[in-house]
Amino acid sequence: LAKMSLGLDEQHRNARKLSMQVEQALQAASVKSGSSEGMEHLKTAKGNLDTIRGLLTSMDQLVGSEPAHKKDMWKQKVKNVRDEFGSLNRAWETENRKQGGKMEEEAEREALLRGRPDHGAGVGAGAGDAVMDVESQQAYKRSAAGVDELEQRGMSILSNLASQKDRLKGARKKLLDVMNVLGVSNSLIRVIEKRQTTDLLLMFAGMVATVVILVVVWFYFRG
């Protein structure tokens, strides 16, 4: 109800502001990756993402009640917010997997170090194998996180390309409209020029006729 009581413009401003806060929180989480502080930043980002999702739902409902001449503009604005939300949400999921993986790695390492006995060469070798297994798992998780990040970047690039394609289509349509208007304007100019020439000829003809009539009248009365 609180969201619906806000106007469309104010909800759009709030959504854009929250998007910037999410981006900042994700950057801070990346810097503090693997720590409790990093997880807190992720929780903050998640809460803001949930709020943006609710604002998008509310804005979709309000756009339908906008006047016809503003509806297309607001549809595009809401679409831009939704695209940005999708990109940020995917970035959050990637960072969440990285954070969870790092915290799990730390927990496994600590558990291994706490449970590793200090006596017996055979036991030491077994512990060494276990360490290698953990390190292999960590390497695999880092590789998977790297692949996820590359996939995220690819999706973001494709999304940007699609947005640019839509903008180019709109610019092309406007250019064609302008060219059509210019074509009509040129036709009008040619008609006006022809009319001006005709009017000029009629004016000269009228002047000549007037002079002839005056000369005839003058000779008539003189004779």
Short mmCIF file of N, CA, C and O in Angstrom, two decimals, residues 67-112:
data_model
loop_
_atom_site.label_atom_id
_atom_site.label_comp_id
_atom_site.label_asym_id
_atom_site.label_seq_id
_atom_site.Cartn_x
_atom_site.Cartn_y
_atom_site.Cartn_z
N PRO A 67 -1.21 8.77 -19.09
CA PRO A 67 -1.77 9.24 -20.36
C PRO A 67 -1.05 8.61 -21.55
O PRO A 67 0.11 8.20 -21.44
N ALA A 68 -1.73 8.56 -22.67
CA ALA A 68 -1.19 7.86 -23.85
C ALA A 68 0.14 8.45 -24.30
O ALA A 68 1.05 7.72 -24.69
N HIS A 69 0.29 9.79 -24.22
CA HIS A 69 1.52 10.41 -24.72
C HIS A 69 2.70 10.20 -23.78
O HIS A 69 3.84 10.47 -24.15
N LYS A 70 2.46 9.70 -22.55
CA LYS A 70 3.55 9.42 -21.61
C LYS A 70 3.79 7.92 -21.41
O LYS A 70 4.81 7.53 -20.84
N LYS A 71 2.84 7.11 -21.85
CA LYS A 71 2.89 5.67 -21.54
C LYS A 71 4.14 5.01 -22.14
O LYS A 71 4.83 4.25 -21.46
N ASP A 72 4.45 5.30 -23.40
CA ASP A 72 5.62 4.68 -24.04
C ASP A 72 6.92 5.08 -23.34
O ASP A 72 7.81 4.25 -23.16
N MET A 73 7.00 6.35 -22.94
CA MET A 73 8.20 6.82 -22.25
C MET A 73 8.40 6.08 -20.93
O MET A 73 9.50 5.61 -20.62
N TRP A 74 7.32 5.90 -20.16
CA TRP A 74 7.42 5.22 -18.88
C TRP A 74 7.65 3.73 -19.04
O TRP A 74 8.37 3.12 -18.24
N LYS A 75 7.09 3.15 -20.09
CA LYS A 75 7.36 1.73 -20.35
C LYS A 75 8.86 1.51 -20.58
O LYS A 75 9.44 0.54 -20.08
N GLN A 76 9.50 2.42 -21.33
CA GLN A 76 10.94 2.30 -21.59
C GLN A 76 11.75 2.50 -20.32
O GLN A 76 12.73 1.79 -20.06
N LYS A 77 11.33 3.48 -19.49
CA LYS A 77 12.04 3.72 -18.23
C LYS A 77 11.96 2.51 -17.30
O LYS A 77 12.97 2.11 -16.69
N VAL A 78 10.77 1.94 -17.19
CA VAL A 78 10.60 0.76 -16.33
C VAL A 78 11.39 -0.43 -16.89
O VAL A 78 12.00 -1.20 -16.14
N LYS A 79 11.42 -0.56 -18.22
CA LYS A 79 12.20 -1.63 -18.85
C LYS A 79 13.68 -1.48 -18.53
O LYS A 79 14.38 -2.46 -18.25
N ASN A 80 14.17 -0.24 -18.56
CA ASN A 80 15.59 -0.01 -18.24
C ASN A 80 15.89 -0.41 -16.79
O ASN A 80 16.93 -1.03 -16.51
N VAL A 81 14.98 -0.08 -15.87
CA VAL A 81 15.17 -0.46 -14.47
C VAL A 81 15.15 -1.98 -14.33
O VAL A 81 15.95 -2.57 -13.60
N ARG A 82 14.21 -2.64 -15.07
CA ARG A 82 14.12 -4.10 -14.99
C ARG A 82 15.39 -4.77 -15.54
O ARG A 82 15.87 -5.74 -14.98
N ASP A 83 15.92 -4.23 -16.64
CA ASP A 83 17.16 -4.79 -17.19
C ASP A 83 18.31 -4.64 -16.21
O ASP A 83 19.12 -5.56 -16.01
N GLU A 84 18.38 -3.46 -15.57
CA GLU A 84 19.45 -3.23 -14.60
C GLU A 84 19.27 -4.14 -13.39
O GLU A 84 20.24 -4.68 -12.85
N PHE A 85 18.00 -4.33 -12.98
CA PHE A 85 17.72 -5.23 -11.86
C PHE A 85 18.17 -6.66 -12.17
O PHE A 85 18.78 -7.33 -11.34
N GLY A 86 17.87 -7.12 -13.39
CA GLY A 86 18.28 -8.48 -13.78
C GLY A 86 19.78 -8.64 -13.75
O GLY A 86 20.31 -9.65 -13.28
N SER A 87 20.50 -7.61 -14.25
CA SER A 87 21.96 -7.67 -14.25
C SER A 87 22.52 -7.70 -12.83
O SER A 87 23.41 -8.49 -12.51
N LEU A 88 21.97 -6.84 -11.96
CA LEU A 88 22.43 -6.79 -10.57
C LEU A 88 22.09 -8.08 -9.82
O LEU A 88 22.89 -8.56 -9.00
N ASN A 89 20.93 -8.65 -10.12
CA ASN A 89 20.52 -9.88 -9.44
C ASN A 89 21.46 -11.04 -9.81
O ASN A 89 21.85 -11.84 -8.96
N ARG A 90 21.83 -11.09 -11.10
CA ARG A 90 22.77 -12.14 -11.52
C ARG A 90 24.14 -11.91 -10.90
O ARG A 90 24.83 -12.87 -10.50
N ALA A 91 24.55 -10.65 -10.80
CA ALA A 91 25.83 -10.34 -10.15
C ALA A 91 25.80 -10.74 -8.68
O ALA A 91 26.79 -11.25 -8.14
N TRP A 92 24.63 -10.52 -8.02
CA TRP A 92 24.51 -10.91 -6.62
C TRP A 92 24.62 -12.43 -6.47
O TRP A 92 25.30 -12.93 -5.56
N GLU A 93 23.97 -13.18 -7.35
CA GLU A 93 24.03 -14.65 -7.28
C GLU A 93 25.46 -15.15 -7.47
O GLU A 93 25.90 -16.06 -6.76
N THR A 94 26.18 -14.53 -8.42
CA THR A 94 27.57 -14.93 -8.64
C THR A 94 28.42 -14.64 -7.41
O THR A 94 29.21 -15.48 -6.96
N GLU A 95 28.25 -13.43 -6.86
CA GLU A 95 29.05 -13.05 -5.68
C GLU A 95 28.66 -13.91 -4.47
O GLU A 95 29.52 -14.27 -3.66
N ASN A 96 27.38 -14.26 -4.37
CA ASN A 96 26.93 -15.10 -3.25
C ASN A 96 27.57 -16.49 -3.32
O ASN A 96 27.97 -17.05 -2.29
N ARG A 97 27.66 -17.04 -4.54
CA ARG A 97 28.32 -18.34 -4.69
C ARG A 97 29.80 -18.23 -4.32
O ARG A 97 30.35 -19.12 -3.67
N LYS A 98 30.44 -17.15 -4.74
CA LYS A 98 31.86 -16.98 -4.41
C LYS A 98 32.05 -16.84 -2.90
O LYS A 98 32.95 -17.44 -2.32
N GLN A 99 31.19 -16.03 -2.26
CA GLN A 99 31.30 -15.82 -0.81
C GLN A 99 31.07 -17.13 -0.07
O GLN A 99 31.83 -17.49 0.83
N GLY A 100 29.99 -17.87 -0.48
CA GLY A 100 29.70 -19.14 0.19
C GLY A 100 30.82 -20.13 0.00
O GLY A 100 31.19 -20.87 0.92
N GLY A 101 31.41 -20.16 -1.19
CA GLY A 101 32.51 -21.08 -1.45
C GLY A 101 33.73 -20.77 -0.61
O GLY A 101 34.37 -21.67 -0.06
N LYS A 102 34.03 -19.48 -0.48
CA LYS A 102 35.21 -19.10 0.31
C LYS A 102 35.01 -19.39 1.79
O LYS A 102 35.92 -19.85 2.47
N MET A 103 33.81 -19.12 2.30
CA MET A 103 33.56 -19.40 3.71
C MET A 103 33.61 -20.91 3.96
O MET A 103 34.11 -21.37 4.99
N GLU A 104 33.09 -21.68 2.99
CA GLU A 104 33.14 -23.13 3.14
C GLU A 104 34.59 -23.64 3.09
O GLU A 104 34.96 -24.55 3.84
N GLU A 105 35.40 -23.02 2.23
CA GLU A 105 36.82 -23.41 2.16
C GLU A 105 37.51 -23.16 3.50
O GLU A 105 38.28 -23.99 3.99
N GLU A 106 37.24 -21.98 4.09
CA GLU A 106 37.86 -21.66 5.38
C GLU A 106 37.41 -22.64 6.45
O GLU A 106 38.22 -23.09 7.27
N ALA A 107 36.11 -22.98 6.45
CA ALA A 107 35.61 -23.91 7.45
C ALA A 107 36.26 -25.29 7.29
O ALA A 107 36.66 -25.94 8.26
N GLU A 108 36.40 -25.77 6.04
CA GLU A 108 37.02 -27.07 5.80
C GLU A 108 38.49 -27.06 6.22
O GLU A 108 38.99 -28.03 6.79
N ARG A 109 39.17 -25.96 5.90
CA ARG A 109 40.60 -25.89 6.26
C ARG A 109 40.78 -25.89 7.77
O ARG A 109 41.66 -26.58 8.31
N GLU A 110 39.93 -25.10 8.46
CA GLU A 110 40.05 -25.05 9.93
C GLU A 110 39.74 -26.41 10.53
O GLU A 110 40.41 -26.86 11.47
N ALA A 111 38.67 -27.07 10.00
CA ALA A 111 38.31 -28.39 10.53
C ALA A 111 39.43 -29.39 10.30
O ALA A 111 39.75 -30.22 11.15
N LEU A 112 40.07 -29.32 9.15
CA LEU A 112 41.16 -30.23 8.83
C LEU A 112 42.36 -29.99 9.73
O LEU A 112 42.98 -30.93 10.25
#
